[in-house]
């Protein structure tokens, strides 16, 4: 007989129950967090596009195939150009919609509606241009074919967005939904490029105006040279030797001992990472080589447009294929700008083309002489008065009340206020000629002459346009609108010197030049053409373009010399020039520093001796291991600080606190400040008060440069790559707190040490550099190269988020044409 179990389970000790409760209290949140993380990841993955199979979409005339290679680069094959435009919008929206949304909102001044009050300063700065209204008018003014192209692209964008199983991840983070794309938004994307490429001219004009008020005439002329020994125009005969200027007898008053040159504007000691960290880099290189000077008998084009770098990259690679109206197939490959249906730079098999920013003068500031009795009235030529129109712009703000922004609009453009001055801003971007999609006609161009005419009629920010064709010819012109300036305006000097005009005498620009009046070059005698944001034209033609900060020319002259040294160039030779990081420009400053380091200077100064040793051992490149380059560069900017630091402080005070306009400084006023510094060095001029003599000044600047290194860093370990590390990231990475470093890393490219710097072909900063590198010979696209700093997708979970980035970092050749198909999706027409 079994005995009954009479034992009673004893209660657990109170301490054990507490442990269980504590464990449960810990486990439940962990489980919930894990569940949320899994759900979040699933939600994010749901916003990735479908890559394979079939997908039904409305309003296609026939199926379109989207083939993607291992890098995610799509080839779009359709039966009509309109269907291919639809598919372009479809893939742009699925891979890059948030980027497109930011571009249109930045241009329209509508960021606050998406981001909140933090974006209000940006909207206040951009809304006065009223680009959304202008875009709607411009769209209605396009030809029927161009409107159809954009309408089909727009339909593709919205269908591509709607076909995602979940909205793009950025909108989950922002707690909002994306707004549908509208046809005029495509033109807003062009206006966004105007803001990026031309709006800095306002700062240049105001900086030059502040400088003119600050210094006497002889000093003003010396500080703003119009030419230099670095100039590299197309015509070598137009580039005579230019001697360094002699500093004027007038000694600048800011060199008096009133502020140490080693103190920056905030009054704190400068550090290596901040010393000239805000140096405004400009870049973009483009050149062409004719058939007679190539290795294979075909013309070559090289294009590397330098822009701010972020994730996703500004450009989107693609290849378009469809039958043309003549029955012949069209194949166009290159980079597109998400938001538009065309290839911006690339090749159609007959011609290949690319761009660099021209830095011509496309903005005038007209100082308004106001009527004291009526602040809306301003004086105009002839002595009469005009009255400004007030537009009340409503800025919607996410999470806040809308803001009313009164915009004072004159006959020339909106009013801006800078310090005690009020100006009307006249800008090419405000005129109907500013935007169109004529660039699409490059798809059908078969010769250099055809392509140049297309460029001259295109509505884009005015660019240097380089082209090579399958016949072996090369050419250059300006693409985009060119103001026709009056002889009187040029004679006045304001149109040349980039200074404000007076409203009561302003008659500067009289419409626009016709295409046949544009400067151009076809088949030059040297067989090569080159541009690097520099002066390309002799003085007799330069006035057609003007100068709003053209590059000093060190980069262009290095590219020119590289090209002329190659009797027969190959695609690999072109890529080698694009990635040329030889720092030829800095040799003057290297020799200057070494000349000061004699035996007496080194005695009892081990740091100076180490500086000398490292500079002498330097290989002359701005490569990632270069210590000598970093040290000489710091010495160069230390000299700038010693000569112009106090001037920059004075100029910055002229506008007071104005969040809409960067403070004036000498570098904004003069894009050739290097030449001014060379002249000062050649004449041992401008030793600041309190410094014994020139030699003492040089040694003090060397010591100052050494002191800029971060604490604890030995000179021998001060590699340039440590200073020039990549900071290429998604916009959201900037708002991630430091303690979520892993999330920030998820949204960023690796912090690679990067070779290159300004004033050399490989222009490179942490977040500025080659946004693409193209090398191609039309008709030989299979031998060409195309690389980008970021991948095709803007989605961090996509395998294409950073695909191709490593090749860009190292300058490795990535094929121009898409590779073998890895994924294939067919878009099938279906009824609504």
mmCIF file of N, CA and C in Angstrom, residues 514-560:
data_model
loop_
_atom_site.group_PDB
_atom_site.id
_atom_site.type_symbol
_atom_site.label_atom_id
_atom_site.label_comp_id
_atom_site.label_asym_id
_atom_site.label_seq_id
_atom_site.Cartn_x
_atom_site.Cartn_y
_atom_site.Cartn_z
ATOM 1 N N UNK A 514 22.653 84.510 -76.996
ATOM 2 C CA UNK A 514 22.188 83.433 -77.857
ATOM 3 C C UNK A 514 23.263 82.353 -77.938
ATOM 4 N N UNK A 515 22.869 81.106 -78.239
ATOM 5 C CA UNK A 515 23.868 80.024 -78.285
ATOM 6 C C UNK A 515 25.056 80.311 -79.188
ATOM 7 N N UNK A 516 24.837 80.971 -80.328
ATOM 8 C CA UNK A 516 25.963 81.199 -81.229
ATOM 9 C C UNK A 516 26.931 82.253 -80.712
ATOM 10 N N UNK A 517 26.574 82.935 -79.618
ATOM 11 C CA UNK A 517 27.484 83.914 -79.013
ATOM 12 C C UNK A 517 28.291 83.313 -77.866
ATOM 13 N N UNK A 518 28.043 82.053 -77.533
ATOM 14 C CA UNK A 518 28.774 81.414 -76.451
ATOM 15 C C UNK A 518 30.216 81.131 -76.872
ATOM 16 N N UNK A 519 31.158 81.264 -75.947
ATOM 17 C CA UNK A 519 32.533 80.816 -76.263
ATOM 18 C C UNK A 519 32.551 79.302 -76.383
ATOM 19 N N UNK A 520 33.381 78.778 -77.242
ATOM 20 C CA UNK A 520 33.496 77.332 -77.399
ATOM 21 C C UNK A 520 34.859 76.990 -77.987
ATOM 22 N N UNK A 521 35.233 75.724 -77.868
ATOM 23 C CA UNK A 521 36.461 75.194 -78.460
ATOM 24 C C UNK A 521 36.145 73.817 -79.037
ATOM 25 N N UNK A 522 36.561 73.592 -80.277
ATOM 26 C CA UNK A 522 36.434 72.276 -80.905
ATOM 27 C C UNK A 522 37.783 71.928 -81.526
ATOM 28 N N UNK A 523 38.242 70.720 -81.278
ATOM 29 C CA UNK A 523 39.515 70.239 -81.827
ATOM 30 C C UNK A 523 40.650 71.249 -81.663
ATOM 31 N N UNK A 524 41.029 71.562 -80.421
ATOM 32 C CA UNK A 524 42.112 72.523 -80.201
ATOM 33 C C UNK A 524 43.443 71.980 -80.719
ATOM 34 N N UNK A 525 44.366 72.856 -81.056
ATOM 35 C CA UNK A 525 45.660 72.414 -81.609
ATOM 36 C C UNK A 525 46.416 71.447 -80.703
ATOM 37 N N UNK A 526 46.289 71.614 -79.385
ATOM 38 C CA UNK A 526 47.026 70.736 -78.475
ATOM 39 C C UNK A 526 46.398 69.346 -78.350
ATOM 40 N N UNK A 527 45.180 69.197 -78.841
ATOM 41 C CA UNK A 527 44.523 67.910 -78.753
ATOM 42 C C UNK A 527 44.024 67.562 -77.369
ATOM 43 N N UNK A 528 44.054 68.511 -76.456
ATOM 44 C CA UNK A 528 43.546 68.311 -75.094
ATOM 45 C C UNK A 528 42.806 69.555 -74.638
ATOM 46 N N UNK A 529 41.810 69.346 -73.802
ATOM 47 C CA UNK A 529 41.077 70.421 -73.137
ATOM 48 C C UNK A 529 40.970 70.060 -71.666
ATOM 49 N N UNK A 530 41.012 71.069 -70.788
ATOM 50 C CA UNK A 530 40.975 70.788 -69.357
ATOM 51 C C UNK A 530 40.235 71.916 -68.634
ATOM 52 N N UNK A 531 39.506 71.556 -67.611
ATOM 53 C CA UNK A 531 38.886 72.553 -66.734
ATOM 54 C C UNK A 531 38.977 72.045 -65.303
ATOM 55 N N UNK A 532 39.177 72.978 -64.383
ATOM 56 C CA UNK A 532 39.222 72.643 -62.957
ATOM 57 C C UNK A 532 38.750 73.858 -62.171
ATOM 58 N N UNK A 533 37.580 74.383 -62.563
ATOM 59 C CA UNK A 533 36.986 75.570 -61.929
ATOM 60 C C UNK A 533 37.857 76.805 -62.098
ATOM 61 N N UNK A 534 38.746 76.796 -63.072
ATOM 62 C CA UNK A 534 39.716 77.866 -63.258
ATOM 63 C C UNK A 534 39.303 78.777 -64.407
ATOM 64 N N UNK A 535 40.088 79.817 -64.655
ATOM 65 C CA UNK A 535 39.918 80.634 -65.848
ATOM 66 C C UNK A 535 40.317 79.809 -67.067
ATOM 67 N N UNK A 536 39.367 79.557 -67.940
ATOM 68 C CA UNK A 536 39.665 78.783 -69.145
ATOM 69 C C UNK A 536 39.876 79.667 -70.364
ATOM 70 N N UNK A 537 39.445 80.926 -70.287
ATOM 71 C CA UNK A 537 39.398 81.798 -71.464
ATOM 72 C C UNK A 537 40.402 82.942 -71.373
ATOM 73 N N UNK A 538 40.878 83.432 -72.506
ATOM 74 C CA UNK A 538 41.709 84.641 -72.492
ATOM 75 C C UNK A 538 40.861 85.848 -72.130
ATOM 76 N N UNK A 539 41.524 86.948 -71.797
ATOM 77 C CA UNK A 539 40.815 88.145 -71.322
ATOM 78 C C UNK A 539 39.779 88.631 -72.317
ATOM 79 N N UNK A 540 40.029 88.460 -73.619
ATOM 80 C CA UNK A 540 39.097 88.952 -74.628
ATOM 81 C C UNK A 540 37.738 88.273 -74.555
ATOM 82 N N UNK A 541 37.678 87.057 -74.011
ATOM 83 C CA UNK A 541 36.409 86.331 -73.895
ATOM 84 C C UNK A 541 35.938 86.201 -72.450
ATOM 85 N N UNK A 542 36.842 86.414 -71.514
ATOM 86 C CA UNK A 542 36.521 86.142 -70.108
ATOM 87 C C UNK A 542 35.370 86.987 -69.594
ATOM 88 N N UNK A 543 35.197 88.214 -70.143
ATOM 89 C CA UNK A 543 34.131 89.088 -69.658
ATOM 90 C C UNK A 543 32.747 88.508 -69.932
ATOM 91 N N UNK A 544 32.636 87.595 -70.911
ATOM 92 C CA UNK A 544 31.348 86.956 -71.182
ATOM 93 C C UNK A 544 30.876 86.144 -69.985
ATOM 94 N N UNK A 545 31.826 85.618 -69.236
ATOM 95 C CA UNK A 545 31.502 84.757 -68.105
ATOM 96 C C UNK A 545 31.559 85.490 -66.777
ATOM 97 N N UNK A 546 32.544 86.383 -66.623
ATOM 98 C CA UNK A 546 32.749 87.006 -65.321
ATOM 99 C C UNK A 546 33.469 86.065 -64.377
ATOM 100 N N UNK A 547 33.721 86.542 -63.172
ATOM 101 C CA UNK A 547 34.469 85.759 -62.191
ATOM 102 C C UNK A 547 33.807 85.919 -60.836
ATOM 103 N N UNK A 548 33.298 84.808 -60.329
ATOM 104 C CA UNK A 548 32.699 84.824 -58.997
ATOM 105 C C UNK A 548 33.424 83.859 -58.081
ATOM 106 N N UNK A 549 34.746 83.815 -58.218
ATOM 107 C CA UNK A 549 35.532 82.965 -57.339
ATOM 108 C C UNK A 549 36.183 81.804 -58.042
ATOM 109 N N UNK A 550 36.596 82.013 -59.302
ATOM 110 C CA UNK A 550 37.280 80.946 -60.030
ATOM 111 C C UNK A 550 38.518 80.499 -59.267
ATOM 112 N N UNK A 551 38.819 79.214 -59.383
ATOM 113 C CA UNK A 551 39.939 78.632 -58.663
ATOM 114 C C UNK A 551 41.249 79.286 -59.084
ATOM 115 N N UNK A 552 42.220 79.289 -58.175
ATOM 116 C CA UNK A 552 43.495 79.945 -58.437
ATOM 117 C C UNK A 552 44.227 79.339 -59.628
ATOM 118 N N UNK A 553 43.984 78.054 -59.920
ATOM 119 C CA UNK A 553 44.570 77.449 -61.108
ATOM 120 C C UNK A 553 45.659 76.432 -60.860
ATOM 121 N N UNK A 554 46.069 76.234 -59.608
ATOM 122 C CA UNK A 554 47.124 75.253 -59.325
ATOM 123 C C UNK A 554 46.696 73.857 -59.757
ATOM 124 N N UNK A 555 45.460 73.533 -59.517
ATOM 125 C CA UNK A 555 44.931 72.229 -59.912
ATOM 126 C C UNK A 555 44.902 72.087 -61.433
ATOM 127 N N UNK A 556 44.381 73.124 -62.101
ATOM 128 C CA UNK A 556 44.265 73.071 -63.558
ATOM 129 C C UNK A 556 45.627 72.968 -64.228
ATOM 130 N N UNK A 557 46.599 73.706 -63.730
ATOM 131 C CA UNK A 557 47.926 73.657 -64.355
ATOM 132 C C UNK A 557 48.579 72.292 -64.139
ATOM 133 N N UNK A 558 48.318 71.661 -63.002
ATOM 134 C CA UNK A 558 48.868 70.322 -62.761
ATOM 135 C C UNK A 558 48.225 69.309 -63.705
ATOM 136 N N UNK A 559 46.913 69.420 -63.907
ATOM 137 C CA UNK A 559 46.225 68.529 -64.839
ATOM 138 C C UNK A 559 46.720 68.767 -66.263
ATOM 139 N N UNK A 560 46.840 70.029 -66.643
ATOM 140 C CA UNK A 560 47.353 70.362 -67.988
ATOM 141 C C UNK A 560 48.716 69.725 -68.223
#
